[in-house]
The first five atom37 places (N, CA, C, CB, O) and aatype in JSON, in Angstrom:
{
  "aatype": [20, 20, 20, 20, 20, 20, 20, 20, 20, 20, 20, 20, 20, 20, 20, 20, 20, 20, 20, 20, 20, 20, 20, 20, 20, 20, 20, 20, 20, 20, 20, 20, 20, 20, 20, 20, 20, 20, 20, 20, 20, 20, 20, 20, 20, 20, 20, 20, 20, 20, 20, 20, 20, 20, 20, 20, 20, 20, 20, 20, 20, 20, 20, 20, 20, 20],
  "atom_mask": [
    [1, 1, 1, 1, 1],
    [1, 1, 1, 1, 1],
    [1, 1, 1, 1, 1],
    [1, 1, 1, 1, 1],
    [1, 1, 1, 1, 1],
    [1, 1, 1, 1, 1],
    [1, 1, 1, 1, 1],
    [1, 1, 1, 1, 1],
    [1, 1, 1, 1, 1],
    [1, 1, 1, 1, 1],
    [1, 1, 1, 1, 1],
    [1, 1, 1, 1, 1],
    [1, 1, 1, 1, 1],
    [1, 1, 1, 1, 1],
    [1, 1, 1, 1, 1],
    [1, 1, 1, 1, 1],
    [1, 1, 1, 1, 1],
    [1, 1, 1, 1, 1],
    [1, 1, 1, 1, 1],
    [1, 1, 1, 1, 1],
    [1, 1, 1, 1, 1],
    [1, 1, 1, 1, 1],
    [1, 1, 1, 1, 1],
    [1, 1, 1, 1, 1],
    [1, 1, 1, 1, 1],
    [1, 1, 1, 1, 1],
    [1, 1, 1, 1, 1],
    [1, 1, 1, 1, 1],
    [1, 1, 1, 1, 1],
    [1, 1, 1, 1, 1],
    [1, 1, 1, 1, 1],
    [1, 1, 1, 1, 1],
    [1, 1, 1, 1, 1],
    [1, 1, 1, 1, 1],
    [1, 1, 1, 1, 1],
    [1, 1, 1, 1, 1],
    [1, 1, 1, 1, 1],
    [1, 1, 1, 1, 1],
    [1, 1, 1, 1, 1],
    [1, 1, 1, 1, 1],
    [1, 1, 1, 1, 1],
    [1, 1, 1, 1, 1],
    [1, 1, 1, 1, 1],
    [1, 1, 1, 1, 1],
    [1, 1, 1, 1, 1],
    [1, 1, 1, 1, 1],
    [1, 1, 1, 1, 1],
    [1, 1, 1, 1, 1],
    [1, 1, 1, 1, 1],
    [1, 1, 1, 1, 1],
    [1, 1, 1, 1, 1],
    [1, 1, 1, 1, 1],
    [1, 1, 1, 1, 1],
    [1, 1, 1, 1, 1],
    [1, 1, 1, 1, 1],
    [1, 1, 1, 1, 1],
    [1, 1, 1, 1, 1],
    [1, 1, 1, 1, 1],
    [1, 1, 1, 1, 1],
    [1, 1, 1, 1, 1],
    [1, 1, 1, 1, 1],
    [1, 1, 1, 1, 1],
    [1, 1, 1, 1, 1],
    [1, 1, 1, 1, 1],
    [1, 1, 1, 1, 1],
    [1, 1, 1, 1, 1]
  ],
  "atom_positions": [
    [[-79.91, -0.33, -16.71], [-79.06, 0.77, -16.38], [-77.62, 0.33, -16.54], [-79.34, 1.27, -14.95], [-77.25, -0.81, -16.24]],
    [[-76.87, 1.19, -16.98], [-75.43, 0.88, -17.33], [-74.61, 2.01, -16.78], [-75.18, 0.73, -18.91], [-74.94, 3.2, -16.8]],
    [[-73.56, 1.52, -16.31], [-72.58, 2.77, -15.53], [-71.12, 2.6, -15.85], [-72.66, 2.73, -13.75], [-70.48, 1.59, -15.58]],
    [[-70.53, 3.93, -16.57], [-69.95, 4.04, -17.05], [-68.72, 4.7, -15.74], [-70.56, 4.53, -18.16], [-68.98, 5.68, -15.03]],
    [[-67.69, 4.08, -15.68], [-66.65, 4.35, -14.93], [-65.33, 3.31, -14.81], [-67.25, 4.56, -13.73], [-65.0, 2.46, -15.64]],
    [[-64.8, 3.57, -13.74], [-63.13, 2.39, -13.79], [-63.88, 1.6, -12.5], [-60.86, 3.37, -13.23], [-64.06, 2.01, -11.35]],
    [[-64.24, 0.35, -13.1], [-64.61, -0.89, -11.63], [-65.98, -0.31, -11.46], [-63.46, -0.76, -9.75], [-66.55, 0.68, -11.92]],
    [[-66.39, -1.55, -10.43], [-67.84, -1.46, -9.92], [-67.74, -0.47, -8.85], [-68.48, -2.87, -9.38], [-68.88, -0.11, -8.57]],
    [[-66.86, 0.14, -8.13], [-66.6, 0.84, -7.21], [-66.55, 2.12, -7.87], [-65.52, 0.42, -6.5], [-66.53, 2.96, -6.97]],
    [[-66.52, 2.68, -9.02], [-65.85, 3.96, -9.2], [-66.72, 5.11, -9.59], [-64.83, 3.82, -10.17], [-67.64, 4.94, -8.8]],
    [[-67.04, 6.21, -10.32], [-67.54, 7.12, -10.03], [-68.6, 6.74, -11.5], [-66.54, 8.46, -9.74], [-68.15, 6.41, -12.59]],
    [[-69.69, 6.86, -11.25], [-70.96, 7.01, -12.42], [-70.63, 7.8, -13.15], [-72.33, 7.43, -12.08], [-70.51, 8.73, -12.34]],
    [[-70.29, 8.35, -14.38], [-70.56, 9.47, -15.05], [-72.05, 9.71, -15.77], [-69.54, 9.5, -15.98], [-72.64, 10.78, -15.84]],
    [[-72.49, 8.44, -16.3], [-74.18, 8.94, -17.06], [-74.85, 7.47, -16.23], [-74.37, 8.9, -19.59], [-74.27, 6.61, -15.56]],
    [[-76.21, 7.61, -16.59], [-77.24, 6.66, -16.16], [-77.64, 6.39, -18.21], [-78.82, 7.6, -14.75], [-77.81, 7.31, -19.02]],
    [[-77.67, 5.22, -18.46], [-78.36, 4.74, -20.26], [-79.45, 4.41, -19.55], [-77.61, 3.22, -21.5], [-79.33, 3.71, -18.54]],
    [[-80.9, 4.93, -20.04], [-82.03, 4.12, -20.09], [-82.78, 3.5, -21.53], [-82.94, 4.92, -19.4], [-82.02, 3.45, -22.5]],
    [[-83.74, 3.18, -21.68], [-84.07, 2.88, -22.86], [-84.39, 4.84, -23.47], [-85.53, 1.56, -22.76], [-84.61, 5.09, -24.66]],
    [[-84.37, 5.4, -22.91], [-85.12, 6.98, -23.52], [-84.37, 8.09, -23.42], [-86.43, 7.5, -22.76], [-84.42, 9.1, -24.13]],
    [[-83.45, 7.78, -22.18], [-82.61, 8.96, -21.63], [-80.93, 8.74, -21.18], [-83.43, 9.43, -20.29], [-80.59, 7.69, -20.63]],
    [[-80.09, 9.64, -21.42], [-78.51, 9.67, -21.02], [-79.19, 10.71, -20.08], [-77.01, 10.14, -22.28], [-79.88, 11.69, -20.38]],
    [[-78.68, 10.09, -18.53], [-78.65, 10.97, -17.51], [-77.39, 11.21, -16.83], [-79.51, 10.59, -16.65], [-76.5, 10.37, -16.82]],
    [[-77.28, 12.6, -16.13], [-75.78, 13.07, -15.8], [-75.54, 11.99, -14.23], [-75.71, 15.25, -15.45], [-76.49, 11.98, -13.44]],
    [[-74.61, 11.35, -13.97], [-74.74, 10.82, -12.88], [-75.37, 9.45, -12.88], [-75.34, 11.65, -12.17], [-75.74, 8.83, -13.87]],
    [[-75.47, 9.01, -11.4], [-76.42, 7.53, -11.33], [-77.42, 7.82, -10.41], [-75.6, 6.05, -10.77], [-77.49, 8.41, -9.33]],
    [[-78.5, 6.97, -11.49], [-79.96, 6.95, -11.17], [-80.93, 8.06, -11.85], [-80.06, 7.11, -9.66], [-80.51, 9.0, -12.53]],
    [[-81.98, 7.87, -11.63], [-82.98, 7.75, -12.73], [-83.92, 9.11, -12.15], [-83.89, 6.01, -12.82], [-85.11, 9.26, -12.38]],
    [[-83.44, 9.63, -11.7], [-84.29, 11.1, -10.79], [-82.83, 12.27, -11.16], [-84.62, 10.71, -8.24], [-82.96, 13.48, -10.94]],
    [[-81.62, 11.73, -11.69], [-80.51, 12.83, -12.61], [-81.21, 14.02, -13.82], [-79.37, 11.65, -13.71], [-82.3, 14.22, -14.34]],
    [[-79.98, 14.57, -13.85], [-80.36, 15.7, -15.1], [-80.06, 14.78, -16.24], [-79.31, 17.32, -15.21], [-79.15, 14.01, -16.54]],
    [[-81.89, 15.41, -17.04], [-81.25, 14.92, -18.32], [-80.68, 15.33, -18.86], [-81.65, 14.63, -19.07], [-80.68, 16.56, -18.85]],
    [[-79.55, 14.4, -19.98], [-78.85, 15.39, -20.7], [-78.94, 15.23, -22.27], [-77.42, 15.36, -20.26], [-78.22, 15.74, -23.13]],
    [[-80.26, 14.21, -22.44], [-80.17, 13.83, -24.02], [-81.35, 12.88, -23.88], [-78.59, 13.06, -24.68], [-81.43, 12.27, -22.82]],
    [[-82.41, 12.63, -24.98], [-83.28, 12.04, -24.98], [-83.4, 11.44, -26.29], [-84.16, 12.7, -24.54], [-83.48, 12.11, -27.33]],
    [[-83.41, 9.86, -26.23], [-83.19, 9.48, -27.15], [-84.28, 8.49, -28.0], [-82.12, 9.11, -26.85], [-84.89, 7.64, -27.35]],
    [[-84.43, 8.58, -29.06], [-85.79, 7.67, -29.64], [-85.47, 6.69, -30.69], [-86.96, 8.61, -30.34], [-86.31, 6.46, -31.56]],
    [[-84.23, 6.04, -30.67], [-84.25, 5.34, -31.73], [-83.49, 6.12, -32.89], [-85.62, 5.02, -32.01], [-82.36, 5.65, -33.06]],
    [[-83.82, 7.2, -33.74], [-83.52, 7.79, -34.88], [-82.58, 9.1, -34.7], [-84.78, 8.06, -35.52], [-81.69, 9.56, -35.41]],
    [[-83.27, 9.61, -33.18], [-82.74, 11.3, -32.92], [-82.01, 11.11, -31.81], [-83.95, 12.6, -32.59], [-82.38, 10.39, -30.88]],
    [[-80.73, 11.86, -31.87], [-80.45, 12.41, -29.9], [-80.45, 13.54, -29.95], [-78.98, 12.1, -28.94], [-79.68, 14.21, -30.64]],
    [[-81.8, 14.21, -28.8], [-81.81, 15.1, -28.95], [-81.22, 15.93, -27.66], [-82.88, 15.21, -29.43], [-80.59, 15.34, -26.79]],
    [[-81.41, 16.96, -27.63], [-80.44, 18.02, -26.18], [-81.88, 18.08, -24.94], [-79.82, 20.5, -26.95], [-82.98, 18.55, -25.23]],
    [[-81.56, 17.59, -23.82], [-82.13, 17.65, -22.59], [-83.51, 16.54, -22.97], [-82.49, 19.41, -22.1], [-83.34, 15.5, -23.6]],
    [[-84.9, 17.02, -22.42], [-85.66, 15.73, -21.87], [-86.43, 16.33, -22.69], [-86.09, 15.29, -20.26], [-86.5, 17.55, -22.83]],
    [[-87.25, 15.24, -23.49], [-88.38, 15.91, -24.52], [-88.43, 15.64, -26.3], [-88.13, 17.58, -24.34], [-87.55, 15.98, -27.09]],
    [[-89.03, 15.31, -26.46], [-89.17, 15.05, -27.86], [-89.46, 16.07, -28.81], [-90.08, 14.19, -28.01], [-89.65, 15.77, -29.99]],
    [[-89.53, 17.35, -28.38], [-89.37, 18.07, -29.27], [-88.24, 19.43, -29.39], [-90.55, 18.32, -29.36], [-88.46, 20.49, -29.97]],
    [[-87.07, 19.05, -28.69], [-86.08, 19.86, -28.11], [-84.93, 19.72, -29.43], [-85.55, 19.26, -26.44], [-85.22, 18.76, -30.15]],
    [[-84.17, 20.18, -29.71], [-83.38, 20.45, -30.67], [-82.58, 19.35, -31.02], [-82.71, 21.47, -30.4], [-82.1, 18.97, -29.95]],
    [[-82.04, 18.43, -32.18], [-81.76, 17.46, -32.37], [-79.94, 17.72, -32.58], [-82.73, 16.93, -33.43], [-79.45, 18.77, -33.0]],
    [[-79.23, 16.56, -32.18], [-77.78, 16.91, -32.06], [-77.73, 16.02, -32.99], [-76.86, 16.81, -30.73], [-77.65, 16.54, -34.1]],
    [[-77.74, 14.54, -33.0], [-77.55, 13.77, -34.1], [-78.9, 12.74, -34.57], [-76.27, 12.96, -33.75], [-79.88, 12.34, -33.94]],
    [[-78.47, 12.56, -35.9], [-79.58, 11.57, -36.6], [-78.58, 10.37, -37.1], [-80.55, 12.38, -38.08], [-77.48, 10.44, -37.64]],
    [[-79.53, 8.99, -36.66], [-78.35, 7.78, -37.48], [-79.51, 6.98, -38.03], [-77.06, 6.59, -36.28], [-80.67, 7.01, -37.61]],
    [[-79.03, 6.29, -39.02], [-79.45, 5.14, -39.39], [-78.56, 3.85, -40.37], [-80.55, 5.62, -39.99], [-77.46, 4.23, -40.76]],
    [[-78.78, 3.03, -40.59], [-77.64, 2.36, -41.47], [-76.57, 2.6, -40.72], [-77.4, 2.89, -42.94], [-76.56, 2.71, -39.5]],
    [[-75.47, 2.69, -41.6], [-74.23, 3.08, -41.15], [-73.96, 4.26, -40.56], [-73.49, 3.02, -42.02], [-73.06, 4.21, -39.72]],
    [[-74.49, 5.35, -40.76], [-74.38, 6.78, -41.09], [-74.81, 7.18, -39.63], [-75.36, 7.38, -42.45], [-75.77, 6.66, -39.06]],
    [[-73.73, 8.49, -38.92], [-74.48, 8.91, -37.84], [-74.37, 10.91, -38.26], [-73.61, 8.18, -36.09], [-73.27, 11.45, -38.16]],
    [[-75.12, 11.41, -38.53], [-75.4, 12.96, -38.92], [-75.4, 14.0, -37.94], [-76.67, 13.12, -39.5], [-76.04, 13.9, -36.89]],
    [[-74.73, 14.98, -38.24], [-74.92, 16.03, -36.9], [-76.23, 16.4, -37.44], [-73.69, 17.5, -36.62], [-76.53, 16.02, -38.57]],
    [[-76.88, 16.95, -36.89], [-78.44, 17.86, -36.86], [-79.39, 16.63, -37.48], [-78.5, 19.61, -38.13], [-79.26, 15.43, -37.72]],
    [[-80.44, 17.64, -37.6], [-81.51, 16.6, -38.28], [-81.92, 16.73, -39.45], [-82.66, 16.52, -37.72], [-82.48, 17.68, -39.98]],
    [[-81.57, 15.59, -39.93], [-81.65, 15.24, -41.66], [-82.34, 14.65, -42.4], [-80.87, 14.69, -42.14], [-83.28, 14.33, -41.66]],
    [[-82.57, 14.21, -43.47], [-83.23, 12.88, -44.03], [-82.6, 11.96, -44.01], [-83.63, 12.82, -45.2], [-81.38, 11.83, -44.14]],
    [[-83.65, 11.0, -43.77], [-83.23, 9.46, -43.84], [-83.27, 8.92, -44.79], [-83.79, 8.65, -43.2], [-82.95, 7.73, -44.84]]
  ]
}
């Protein structure tokens, strides 16, 4: 888990897991992106609408070929 803010004291904005960007800290938050390696997609779920695709260098809005 990684927490994004000013100091160890300061306000969480997301929770990184290996699968999920959650709003806040800790692991029971809203999801807000679910991620697999290739896709980020919008909320919790692998088959929910894709925002970006990367690979190589390259990071793509929507979902594209690789």
């Amino acid at each position: 888990m990684k927490m994004l803010g000013k100091g160890s004291n300061g306000t969480v904005l997301y929770t990184l897991t290996d699968k999920y960007i959650r709003q806040g800290k800790g692991d029971y938050y809203t999801v807000l992106a679910t991620l697999d390696g290739t896709y980020l997609r919008k909320g919790k779920g692998d088959y929910n609408p894709v925002l970006y695709i990367w690979y190589g260098n390259y990071i793509r809005q929507g979902k594209g070929k690789l």
